Amino acid sequence: MPYKIIGADNGDAWLDVKGQKMAPPQISAEVLKKMKKTAEDYLGEPVTEAVITVPAYFNDAQRQATKDAGRIAGLEVKRIINEPTAAALAYGLDKRSRQPYYRGLRPRWWYFRYLYYRNRRS
């Protein structure tokens, strides 16, 4: 493995990545930073807000760590929602319109798995 699990001073499990100690939210933040940059490159505008999906079995600590990762990545995390909930909402939106909109997160817009769907009921 390119990393090993080590103990942090506070007893948490951290990762040693190429000699650098990293907390799990830092690792997640790096992934979110890459996703943010990809979205900004595609959209041609800054991305500052996000709705992030997590597995339904995540506990409160894991949800908070995900929210922290979003903040570290430079995002204002509007909501953390369960992936099954996001899938159900996306399915419902898809029934109304099959046209995804790739835009920044704004009022009346939903973010699911990197696609923005315009809510036509508003």
PDB file of C-alpha atoms in Angstrom:
ATOM      1  CA  MET A   1       0.000   0.000   0.000  1.00  0.00           C
ATOM      2  CA  PRO A   2       1.230   3.543  -0.664  1.00  0.00           C
ATOM      3  CA  TYR A   3       0.222   4.587   2.846  1.00  0.00           C
ATOM      4  CA  LYS A   4      -0.014   3.209   6.349  1.00  0.00           C
ATOM      5  CA  ILE A   5      -2.456   3.892   9.153  1.00  0.00           C
ATOM      6  CA  ILE A   6      -0.899   5.605  12.158  1.00  0.00           C
ATOM      7  CA  GLY A   7      -2.181   6.923  15.455  1.00  0.00           C
ATOM      8  CA  ALA A   8      -2.616  10.657  15.909  1.00  0.00           C
ATOM      9  CA  ASP A   9      -1.760  12.393  19.177  1.00  0.00           C
ATOM     10  CA  ASN A  10      -5.460  12.540  20.075  1.00  0.00           C
ATOM     11  CA  GLY A  11      -5.948   8.809  19.423  1.00  0.00           C
ATOM     12  CA  ASP A  12      -7.590   9.157  16.003  1.00  0.00           C
ATOM     13  CA  ALA A  13      -6.498   7.050  13.047  1.00  0.00           C
ATOM     14  CA  TRP A  14      -4.524   9.080  10.499  1.00  0.00           C
ATOM     15  CA  LEU A  15      -2.663   8.137   7.348  1.00  0.00           C
ATOM     16  CA  ASP A  16       1.030   8.441   6.643  1.00  0.00           C
ATOM     17  CA  VAL A  17       1.194   9.418   2.968  1.00  0.00           C
ATOM     18  CA  LYS A  18       4.766   9.760   1.705  1.00  0.00           C
ATOM     19  CA  GLY A  19       5.936  10.836   5.156  1.00  0.00           C
ATOM     20  CA  GLN A  20       3.127  13.336   5.676  1.00  0.00           C
ATOM     21  CA  LYS A  21       0.539  12.703   8.405  1.00  0.00           C
ATOM     22  CA  MET A  22      -2.991  13.330   7.158  1.00  0.00           C
ATOM     23  CA  ALA A  23      -6.386  13.112   8.855  1.00  0.00           C
ATOM     24  CA  PRO A  24      -9.198  11.439   6.897  1.00  0.00           C
ATOM     25  CA  PRO A  25     -11.000  14.787   6.317  1.00  0.00           C
ATOM     26  CA  GLN A  26      -7.804  16.132   4.716  1.00  0.00           C
ATOM     27  CA  ILE A  27      -7.774  13.205   2.286  1.00  0.00           C
ATOM     28  CA  SER A  28     -11.443  13.791   1.457  1.00  0.00           C
ATOM     29  CA  ALA A  29     -10.729  17.510   1.029  1.00  0.00           C
ATOM     30  CA  GLU A  30      -8.103  16.743  -1.614  1.00  0.00           C
ATOM     31  CA  VAL A  31     -10.678  14.744  -3.582  1.00  0.00           C
ATOM     32  CA  LEU A  32     -13.232  17.555  -3.218  1.00  0.00           C
ATOM     33  CA  LYS A  33     -10.644  20.156  -4.317  1.00  0.00           C
ATOM     34  CA  LYS A  34     -10.041  18.169  -7.495  1.00  0.00           C
ATOM     35  CA  MET A  35     -13.786  17.870  -8.122  1.00  0.00           C
ATOM     36  CA  LYS A  36     -14.212  21.609  -7.456  1.00  0.00           C
ATOM     37  CA  LYS A  37     -11.462  22.487  -9.934  1.00  0.00           C
ATOM     38  CA  THR A  38     -12.908  20.146 -12.565  1.00  0.00           C
ATOM     39  CA  ALA A  39     -16.342  21.768 -12.145  1.00  0.00           C
ATOM     40  CA  GLU A  40     -14.853  25.275 -12.322  1.00  0.00           C
ATOM     41  CA  ASP A  41     -12.890  24.417 -15.461  1.00  0.00           C
ATOM     42  CA  TYR A  42     -16.024  23.040 -17.092  1.00  0.00           C
ATOM     43  CA  LEU A  43     -18.362  25.825 -15.967  1.00  0.00           C
ATOM     44  CA  GLY A  44     -15.924  28.684 -16.430  1.00  0.00           C
ATOM     45  CA  GLU A  45     -16.979  30.206 -13.119  1.00  0.00           C
ATOM     46  CA  PRO A  46     -16.083  29.750  -9.451  1.00  0.00           C
ATOM     47  CA  VAL A  47     -17.801  27.025  -7.437  1.00  0.00           C
ATOM     48  CA  THR A  48     -18.214  28.105  -3.825  1.00  0.00           C
ATOM     49  CA  GLU A  49     -21.157  26.067  -2.526  1.00  0.00           C
ATOM     50  CA  ALA A  50     -22.020  22.377  -2.571  1.00  0.00           C
ATOM     51  CA  VAL A  51     -24.489  19.763  -1.456  1.00  0.00           C
ATOM     52  CA  ILE A  52     -22.522  16.608  -0.659  1.00  0.00           C
ATOM     53  CA  THR A  53     -23.941  13.096  -0.600  1.00  0.00           C
ATOM     54  CA  VAL A  54     -22.816  10.447   1.876  1.00  0.00           C
ATOM     55  CA  PRO A  55     -23.706   6.779   2.369  1.00  0.00           C
ATOM     56  CA  ALA A  56     -26.881   6.294   4.408  1.00  0.00           C
ATOM     57  CA  TYR A  57     -24.968   4.398   7.113  1.00  0.00           C
ATOM     58  CA  PHE A  58     -22.684   7.371   7.937  1.00  0.00           C
ATOM     59  CA  ASN A  59     -23.008   8.448  11.564  1.00  0.00           C
ATOM     60  CA  ASP A  60     -22.984  12.046  12.814  1.00  0.00           C
ATOM     61  CA  ALA A  61     -19.200  12.110  13.261  1.00  0.00           C
ATOM     62  CA  GLN A  62     -18.647  10.905   9.687  1.00  0.00           C
ATOM     63  CA  ARG A  63     -21.125  13.468   8.356  1.00  0.00           C
ATOM     64  CA  GLN A  64     -19.355  16.233  10.281  1.00  0.00           C
ATOM     65  CA  ALA A  65     -15.971  15.047   8.976  1.00  0.00           C
ATOM     66  CA  THR A  66     -17.373  15.217   5.433  1.00  0.00           C
ATOM     67  CA  LYS A  67     -18.644  18.737   6.076  1.00  0.00           C
ATOM     68  CA  ASP A  68     -15.199  19.680   7.448  1.00  0.00           C
ATOM     69  CA  ALA A  69     -13.582  18.261   4.313  1.00  0.00           C
ATOM     70  CA  GLY A  70     -15.827  20.458   2.185  1.00  0.00           C
ATOM     71  CA  ARG A  71     -14.810  23.517   4.185  1.00  0.00           C
ATOM     72  CA  ILE A  72     -11.105  22.600   3.877  1.00  0.00           C
ATOM     73  CA  ALA A  73     -11.657  22.309   0.103  1.00  0.00           C
ATOM     74  CA  GLY A  74     -12.984  25.875   0.022  1.00  0.00           C
ATOM     75  CA  LEU A  75     -16.670  25.022  -0.260  1.00  0.00           C
ATOM     76  CA  GLU A  76     -19.627  26.249   1.726  1.00  0.00           C
ATOM     77  CA  VAL A  77     -21.442  22.984   2.387  1.00  0.00           C
ATOM     78  CA  LYS A  78     -25.148  23.753   2.177  1.00  0.00           C
ATOM     79  CA  ARG A  79     -26.326  20.264   3.049  1.00  0.00           C
ATOM     80  CA  ILE A  80     -25.135  16.726   3.639  1.00  0.00           C
ATOM     81  CA  ILE A  81     -27.716  14.263   2.307  1.00  0.00           C
ATOM     82  CA  ASN A  82     -27.915  10.499   2.070  1.00  0.00           C
ATOM     83  CA  GLU A  83     -27.054   8.997  -1.314  1.00  0.00           C
ATOM     84  CA  PRO A  84     -30.378   7.093  -1.526  1.00  0.00           C
ATOM     85  CA  THR A  85     -32.223  10.369  -0.893  1.00  0.00           C
ATOM     86  CA  ALA A  86     -30.210  12.093  -3.620  1.00  0.00           C
ATOM     87  CA  ALA A  87     -30.947   9.242  -6.012  1.00  0.00           C
ATOM     88  CA  ALA A  88     -34.679   9.434  -5.285  1.00  0.00           C
ATOM     89  CA  LEU A  89     -34.718  13.204  -5.771  1.00  0.00           C
ATOM     90  CA  ALA A  90     -32.711  12.944  -8.995  1.00  0.00           C
ATOM     91  CA  TYR A  91     -35.100  10.261 -10.249  1.00  0.00           C
ATOM     92  CA  GLY A  92     -38.066  12.538  -9.571  1.00  0.00           C
ATOM     93  CA  LEU A  93     -36.393  15.469 -11.300  1.00  0.00           C
ATOM     94  CA  ASP A  94     -35.503  13.253 -14.239  1.00  0.00           C
ATOM     95  CA  LYS A  95     -39.184  12.398 -14.670  1.00  0.00           C
ATOM     96  CA  ARG A  96     -39.981  16.092 -15.157  1.00  0.00           C
ATOM     97  CA  SER A  97     -37.067  16.995 -17.391  1.00  0.00           C
ATOM     98  CA  ARG A  98     -34.327  14.952 -18.966  1.00  0.00           C
ATOM     99  CA  GLN A  99     -32.209  18.038 -19.502  1.00  0.00           C
ATOM    100  CA  PRO A 100     -29.342  18.463 -17.010  1.00  0.00           C
ATOM    101  CA  TYR A 101     -27.958  21.946 -16.514  1.00  0.00           C
ATOM    102  CA  TYR A 102     -24.290  22.340 -15.687  1.00  0.00           C
ATOM    103  CA  ARG A 103     -24.333  25.487 -13.588  1.00  0.00           C
ATOM    104  CA  GLY A 104     -23.172  26.821 -10.257  1.00  0.00           C
ATOM    105  CA  LEU A 105     -25.236  25.912  -7.222  1.00  0.00           C
ATOM    106  CA  ARG A 106     -27.832  28.628  -6.741  1.00  0.00           C
ATOM    107  CA  PRO A 107     -31.308  28.822  -5.239  1.00  0.00           C
ATOM    108  CA  ARG A 108     -33.742  26.577  -7.144  1.00  0.00           C
ATOM    109  CA  TRP A 109     -30.945  24.244  -8.282  1.00  0.00           C
ATOM    110  CA  TRP A 110     -30.119  20.767  -6.996  1.00  0.00           C
ATOM    111  CA  TYR A 111     -26.698  19.151  -7.100  1.00  0.00           C
ATOM    112  CA  PHE A 112     -26.466  15.380  -7.524  1.00  0.00           C
ATOM    113  CA  ARG A 113     -23.376  13.461  -8.435  1.00  0.00           C
ATOM    114  CA  TYR A 114     -21.818  16.390 -10.298  1.00  0.00           C
ATOM    115  CA  LEU A 115     -24.956  17.266 -12.313  1.00  0.00           C
ATOM    116  CA  TYR A 116     -27.227  20.218 -11.718  1.00  0.00           C
ATOM    117  CA  TYR A 117     -30.910  19.749 -12.522  1.00  0.00           C
ATOM    118  CA  ARG A 118     -33.142  22.770 -12.868  1.00  0.00           C
ATOM    119  CA  ASN A 119     -36.295  22.506 -10.785  1.00  0.00           C
ATOM    120  CA  ARG A 120     -39.025  23.440 -13.269  1.00  0.00           C
ATOM    121  CA  ARG A 121     -41.725  23.760 -10.600  1.00  0.00           C
ATOM    122  CA  SER A 122     -40.224  27.013  -9.284  1.00  0.00           C
TER     123      SER A 122
END
